[in-house]
Short mmCIF file of C-alpha atoms in Angstrom, two decimals:
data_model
loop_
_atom_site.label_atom_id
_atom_site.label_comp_id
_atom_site.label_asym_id
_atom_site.label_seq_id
_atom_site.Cartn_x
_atom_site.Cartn_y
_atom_site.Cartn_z
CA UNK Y 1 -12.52 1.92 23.68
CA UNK Y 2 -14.00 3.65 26.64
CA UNK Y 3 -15.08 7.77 25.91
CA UNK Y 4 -13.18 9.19 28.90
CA UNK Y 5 -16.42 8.84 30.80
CA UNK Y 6 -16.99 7.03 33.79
CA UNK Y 7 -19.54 4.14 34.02
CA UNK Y 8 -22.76 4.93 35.66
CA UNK Y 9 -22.37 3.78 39.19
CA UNK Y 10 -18.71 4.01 39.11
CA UNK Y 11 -18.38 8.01 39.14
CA UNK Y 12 -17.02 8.72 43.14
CA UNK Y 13 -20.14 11.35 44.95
CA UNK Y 14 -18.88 14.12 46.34
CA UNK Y 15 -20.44 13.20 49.43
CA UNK Y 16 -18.05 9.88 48.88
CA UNK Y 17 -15.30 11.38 48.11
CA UNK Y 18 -15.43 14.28 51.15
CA UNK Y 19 -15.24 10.46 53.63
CA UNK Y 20 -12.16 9.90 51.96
CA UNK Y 21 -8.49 10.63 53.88
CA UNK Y 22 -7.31 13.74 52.49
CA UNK Y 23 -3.94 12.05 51.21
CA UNK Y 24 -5.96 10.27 49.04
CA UNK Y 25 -9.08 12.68 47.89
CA UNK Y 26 -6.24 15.35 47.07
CA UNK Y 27 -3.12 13.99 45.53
CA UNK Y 28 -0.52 15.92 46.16
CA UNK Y 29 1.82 17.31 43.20
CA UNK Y 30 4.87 17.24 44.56
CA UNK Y 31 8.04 18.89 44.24
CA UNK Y 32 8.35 21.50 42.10
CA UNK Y 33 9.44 20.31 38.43
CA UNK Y 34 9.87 22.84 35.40
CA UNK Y 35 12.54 20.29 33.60
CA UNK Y 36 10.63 17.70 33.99
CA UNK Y 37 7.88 18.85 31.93
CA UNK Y 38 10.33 18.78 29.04
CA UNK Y 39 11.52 16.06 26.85
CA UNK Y 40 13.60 16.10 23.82
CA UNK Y 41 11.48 16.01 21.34
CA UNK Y 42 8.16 16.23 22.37
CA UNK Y 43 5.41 19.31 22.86
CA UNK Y 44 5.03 20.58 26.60
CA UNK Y 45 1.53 19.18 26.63
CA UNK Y 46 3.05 15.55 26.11
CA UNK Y 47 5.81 15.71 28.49
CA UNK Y 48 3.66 16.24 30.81
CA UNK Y 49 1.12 13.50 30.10
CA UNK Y 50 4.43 11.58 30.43
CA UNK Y 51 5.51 12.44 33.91
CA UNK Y 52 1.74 12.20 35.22
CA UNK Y 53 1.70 9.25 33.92
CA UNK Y 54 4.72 7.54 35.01
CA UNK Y 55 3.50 8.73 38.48
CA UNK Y 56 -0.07 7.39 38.22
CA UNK Y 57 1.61 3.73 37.33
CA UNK Y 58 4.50 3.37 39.69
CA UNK Y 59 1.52 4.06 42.04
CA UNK Y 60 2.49 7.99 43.51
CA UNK Y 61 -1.62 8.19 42.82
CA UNK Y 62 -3.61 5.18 43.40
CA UNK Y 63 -6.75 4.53 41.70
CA UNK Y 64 -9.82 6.32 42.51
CA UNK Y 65 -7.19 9.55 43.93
CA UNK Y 66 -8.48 12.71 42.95
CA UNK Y 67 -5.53 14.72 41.25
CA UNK Y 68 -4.10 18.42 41.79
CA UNK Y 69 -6.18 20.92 39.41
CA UNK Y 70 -5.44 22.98 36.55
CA UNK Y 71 -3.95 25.63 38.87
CA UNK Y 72 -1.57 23.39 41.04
CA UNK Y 73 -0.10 21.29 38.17
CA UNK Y 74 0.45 24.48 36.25
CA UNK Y 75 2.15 26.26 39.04
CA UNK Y 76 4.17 23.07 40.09
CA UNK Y 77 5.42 22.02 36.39
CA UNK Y 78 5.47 25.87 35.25
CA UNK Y 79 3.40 25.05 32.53
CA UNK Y 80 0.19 26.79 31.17
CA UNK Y 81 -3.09 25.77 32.21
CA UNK Y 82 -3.80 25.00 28.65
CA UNK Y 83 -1.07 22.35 28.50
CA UNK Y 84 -2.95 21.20 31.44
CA UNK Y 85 -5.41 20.74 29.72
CA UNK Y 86 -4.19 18.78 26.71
CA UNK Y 87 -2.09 16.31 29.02
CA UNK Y 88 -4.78 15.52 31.04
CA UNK Y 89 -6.99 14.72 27.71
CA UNK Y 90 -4.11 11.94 26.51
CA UNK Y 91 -4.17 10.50 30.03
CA UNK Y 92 -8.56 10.19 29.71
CA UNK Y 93 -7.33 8.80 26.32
CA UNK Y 94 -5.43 6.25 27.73
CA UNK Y 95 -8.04 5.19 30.04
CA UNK Y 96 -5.86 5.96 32.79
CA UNK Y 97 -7.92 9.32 34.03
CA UNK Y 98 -11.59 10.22 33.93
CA UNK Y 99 -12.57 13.44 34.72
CA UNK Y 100 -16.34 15.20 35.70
CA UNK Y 101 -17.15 18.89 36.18
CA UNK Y 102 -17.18 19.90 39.88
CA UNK Y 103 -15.34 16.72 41.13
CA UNK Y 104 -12.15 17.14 38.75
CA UNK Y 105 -9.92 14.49 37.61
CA UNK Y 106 -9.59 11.08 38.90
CA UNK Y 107 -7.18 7.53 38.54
CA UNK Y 108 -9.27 4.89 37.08
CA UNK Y 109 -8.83 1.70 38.38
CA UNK Y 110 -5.92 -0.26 36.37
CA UNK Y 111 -8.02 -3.38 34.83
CA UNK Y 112 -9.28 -0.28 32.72
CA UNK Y 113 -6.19 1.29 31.55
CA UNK Y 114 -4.94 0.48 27.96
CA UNK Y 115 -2.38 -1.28 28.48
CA UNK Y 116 -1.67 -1.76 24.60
CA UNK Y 117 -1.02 2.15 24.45
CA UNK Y 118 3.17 1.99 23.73
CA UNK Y 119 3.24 5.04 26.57
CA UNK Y 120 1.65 3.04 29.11
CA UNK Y 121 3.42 0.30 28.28
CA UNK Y 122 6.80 2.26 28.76
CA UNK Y 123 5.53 3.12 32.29
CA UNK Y 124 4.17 0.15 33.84
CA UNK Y 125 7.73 -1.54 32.38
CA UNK Y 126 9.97 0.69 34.90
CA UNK Y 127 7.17 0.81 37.50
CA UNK Y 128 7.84 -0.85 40.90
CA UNK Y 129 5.86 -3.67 39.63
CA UNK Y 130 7.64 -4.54 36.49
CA UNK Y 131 8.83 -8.04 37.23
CA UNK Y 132 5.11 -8.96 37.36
CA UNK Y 133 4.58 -7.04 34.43
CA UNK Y 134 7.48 -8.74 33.00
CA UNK Y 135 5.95 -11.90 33.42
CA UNK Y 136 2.60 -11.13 32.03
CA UNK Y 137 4.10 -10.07 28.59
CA UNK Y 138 5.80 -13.50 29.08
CA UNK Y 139 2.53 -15.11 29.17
CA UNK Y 140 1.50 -12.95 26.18
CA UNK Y 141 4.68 -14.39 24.26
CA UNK Y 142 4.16 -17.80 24.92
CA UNK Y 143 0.56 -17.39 24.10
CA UNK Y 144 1.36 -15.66 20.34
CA UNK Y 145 4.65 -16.08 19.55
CA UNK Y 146 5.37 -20.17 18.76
CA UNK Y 147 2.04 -19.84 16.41
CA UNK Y 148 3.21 -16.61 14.71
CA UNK Y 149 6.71 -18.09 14.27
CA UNK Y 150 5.28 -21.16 12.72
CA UNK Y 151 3.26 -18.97 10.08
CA UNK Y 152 6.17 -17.04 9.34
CA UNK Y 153 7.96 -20.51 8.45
CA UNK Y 154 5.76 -20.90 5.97
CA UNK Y 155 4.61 -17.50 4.46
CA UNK Y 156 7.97 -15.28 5.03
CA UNK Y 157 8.87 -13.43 2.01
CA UNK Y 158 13.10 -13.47 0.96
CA UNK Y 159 12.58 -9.75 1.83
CA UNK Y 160 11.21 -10.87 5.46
CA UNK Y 161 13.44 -13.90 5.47
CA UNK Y 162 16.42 -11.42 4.78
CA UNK Y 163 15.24 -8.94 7.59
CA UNK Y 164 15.01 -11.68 10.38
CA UNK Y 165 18.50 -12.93 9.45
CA UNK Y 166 20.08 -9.47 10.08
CA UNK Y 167 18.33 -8.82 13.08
CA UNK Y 168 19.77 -12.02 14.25
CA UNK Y 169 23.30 -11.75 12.91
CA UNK Y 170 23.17 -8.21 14.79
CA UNK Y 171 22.52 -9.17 17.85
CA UNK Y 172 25.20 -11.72 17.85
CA UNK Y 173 27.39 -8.63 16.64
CA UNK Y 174 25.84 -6.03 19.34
CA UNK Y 175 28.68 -5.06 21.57
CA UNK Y 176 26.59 -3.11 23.93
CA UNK Y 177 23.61 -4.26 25.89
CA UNK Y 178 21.19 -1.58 24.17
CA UNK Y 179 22.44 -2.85 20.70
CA UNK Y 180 21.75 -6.57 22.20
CA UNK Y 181 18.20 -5.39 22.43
CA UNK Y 182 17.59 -3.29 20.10
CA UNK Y 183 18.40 -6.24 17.83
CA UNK Y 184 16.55 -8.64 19.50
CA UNK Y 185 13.25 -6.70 19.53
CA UNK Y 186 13.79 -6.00 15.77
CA UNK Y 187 14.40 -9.80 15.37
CA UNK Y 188 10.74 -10.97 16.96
CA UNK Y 189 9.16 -8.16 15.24
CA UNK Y 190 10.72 -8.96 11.89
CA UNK Y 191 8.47 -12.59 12.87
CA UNK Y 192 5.54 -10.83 13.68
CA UNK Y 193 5.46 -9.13 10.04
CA UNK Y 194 6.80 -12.04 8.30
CA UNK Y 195 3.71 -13.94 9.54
CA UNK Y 196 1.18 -13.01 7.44
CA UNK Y 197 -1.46 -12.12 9.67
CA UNK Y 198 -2.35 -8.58 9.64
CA UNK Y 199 -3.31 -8.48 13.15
CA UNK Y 200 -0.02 -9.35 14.91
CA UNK Y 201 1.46 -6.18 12.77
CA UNK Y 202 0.19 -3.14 15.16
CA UNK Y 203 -0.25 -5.71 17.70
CA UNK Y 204 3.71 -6.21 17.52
CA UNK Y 205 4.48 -2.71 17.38
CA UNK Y 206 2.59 -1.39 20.45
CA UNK Y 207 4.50 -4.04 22.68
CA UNK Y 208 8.25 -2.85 21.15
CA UNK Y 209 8.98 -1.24 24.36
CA UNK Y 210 7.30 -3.75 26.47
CA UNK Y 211 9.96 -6.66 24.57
CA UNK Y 212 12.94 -3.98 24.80
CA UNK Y 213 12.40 -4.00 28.68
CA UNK Y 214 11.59 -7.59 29.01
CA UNK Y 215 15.11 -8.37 26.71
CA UNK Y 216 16.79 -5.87 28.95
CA UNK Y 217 16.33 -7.66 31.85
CA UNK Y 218 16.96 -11.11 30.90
CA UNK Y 219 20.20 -10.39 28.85
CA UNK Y 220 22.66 -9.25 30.88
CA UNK Y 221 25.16 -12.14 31.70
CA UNK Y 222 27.89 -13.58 29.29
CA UNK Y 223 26.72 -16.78 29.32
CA UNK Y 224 23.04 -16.14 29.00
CA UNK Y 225 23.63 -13.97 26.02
CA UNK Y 226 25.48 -16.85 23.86
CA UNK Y 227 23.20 -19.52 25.05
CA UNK Y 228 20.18 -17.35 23.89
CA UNK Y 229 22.07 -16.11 20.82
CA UNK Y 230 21.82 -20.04 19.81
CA UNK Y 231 18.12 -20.21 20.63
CA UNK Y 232 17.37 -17.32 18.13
CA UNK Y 233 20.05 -19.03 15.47
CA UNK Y 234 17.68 -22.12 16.08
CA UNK Y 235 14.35 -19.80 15.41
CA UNK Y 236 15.97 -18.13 12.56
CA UNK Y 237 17.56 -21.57 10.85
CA UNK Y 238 14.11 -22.94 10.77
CA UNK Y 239 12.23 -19.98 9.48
CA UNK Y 240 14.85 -19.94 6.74
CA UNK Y 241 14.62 -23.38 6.17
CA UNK Y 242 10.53 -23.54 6.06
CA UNK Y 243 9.66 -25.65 9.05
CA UNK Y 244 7.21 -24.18 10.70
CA UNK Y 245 7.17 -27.21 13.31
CA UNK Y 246 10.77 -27.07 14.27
CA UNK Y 247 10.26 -23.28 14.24
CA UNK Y 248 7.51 -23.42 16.41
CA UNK Y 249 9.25 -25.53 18.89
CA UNK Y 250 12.33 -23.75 18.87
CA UNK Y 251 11.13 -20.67 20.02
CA UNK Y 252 9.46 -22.55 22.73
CA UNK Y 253 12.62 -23.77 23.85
CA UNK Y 254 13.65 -19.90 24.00
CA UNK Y 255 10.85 -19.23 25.99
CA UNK Y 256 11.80 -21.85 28.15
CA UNK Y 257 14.69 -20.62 28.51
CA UNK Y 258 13.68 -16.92 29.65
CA UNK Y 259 11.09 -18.35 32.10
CA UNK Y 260 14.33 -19.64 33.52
CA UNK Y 261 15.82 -16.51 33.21
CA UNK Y 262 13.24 -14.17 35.45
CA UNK Y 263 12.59 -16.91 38.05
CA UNK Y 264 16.38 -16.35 38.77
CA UNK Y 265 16.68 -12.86 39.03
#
């Protein structure tokens, strides 16, 4: 995990960053947003980490833009400076900011961000980009899913066992899209758990709203959602049953099948 600091050699100079174009040495903040800066639910300081970052991923500030100040975001978002202050601290958190007396705050390029972080997940998913994301948590899927699903074949609890079944009967009973995936995220986390390995546990949970995004956009036909209601019957079936090698291959034949699914769209 990276301190917030930037890497020796990889801080911008001033005297680099005064050749820059002024649209990108001084991002601009925009229009003026006081609602924006306020979510149900969450403190001022984290609504606004939200909102500057949703901008820095759908690309609004590219990486290695220098952002507005304390003084401009305060005055733009009608925020104090000390809720500045905090937002800007989650963002460095997040790898997604770094920040150096004198120069101010700057994007980091994206191979650094955290990508893991369930915020910045939630971002890059509705970012201009997110069929490419899409398809990388596809890859991710395919690389840790069939495994994990075999494990849980073998090691799932009746509590687990029990869990995965509802998840599964509930998504065949979801009558709205957003129960649909809902359901279906709970169902491959429900896996994750009942696998045994206590990696895939908080590795599972910071993805949830990468999967409820993904599911989202590859459930939204009739026919696709009863075909893939039979894939996870298939996954479920064998879990219940305890073969890990039909398991395994059954939720590559789901993955198959939403491979299909993006290429499509």
């Amino acid at each position: 995990m990276r301190d917030g600091k930037p890497n020796k050699g990889k801080t911008p100079t001033k005297a680099a960053l005064a050749e820059r174009p002024t649209t990108v040495r001084h991002a601009q903040a925009g229009v003026r947003r006081a609602d924006a800066t306020r979510m149900p639910g969450s403190s001022v300081h984290a609504s606004l980490a939200n909102e500057i970052g949703l901008r820095i991923v759908r690309g609004d500030y590219p990486p290695g833009t220098i952002l507005p100040n304390e003084a401009k975001w305060s005055e733009t978002f009608d925020v104090s400076r000390s809720a500045v202050r905090e937002a800007i601290k989650m963002l460095m958190a997040k790898s997604l900011l770094a920040s150096r007396p004198k120069i101010g705050s700057w994007v980091e390029p994206k191979e650094r961000w955290n990508l893991l972080d369930r915020d910045v997940l939630a971002w890059y998913a509705t970012s201009p980009d997110r069929e490419v994301f899409l398809k990388t948590v596809q890859e991710f899927r395919h690389i840790i899913e069939p495994e994990a699903t075999a494990f849980a074949a073998m090691r799932r609890t009746d509590e687990q066992m029990a869990e995965i079944s509802r998840a599964c009967r509930e998504m065949g009973e979801a009558t709205t899209l957003q129960e649909r995936t809902r359901a279906d995220t709970r169902f491959h986390l429900a896996i994750l758990r009942a696998s045994g390995n206590d990696l895939l546990v908080p590795l599972g949970v910071l993805i949830e709203s990468a999967f409820d995004h993904l599911f989202a956009y590859t459930t939204r036909e009739l026919d696709d959602l009863q075909h893939a209601q039979k894939l996870h019957e298939a996954i479920e079936r064998n879990i219940r049953l305890q073969r890990p090698d039909a398991a395994r291959n059954a939720v590559r034949k789901l993955l198959a099948n939403t491979d299909g699914v993006i290429k499509s769209r």
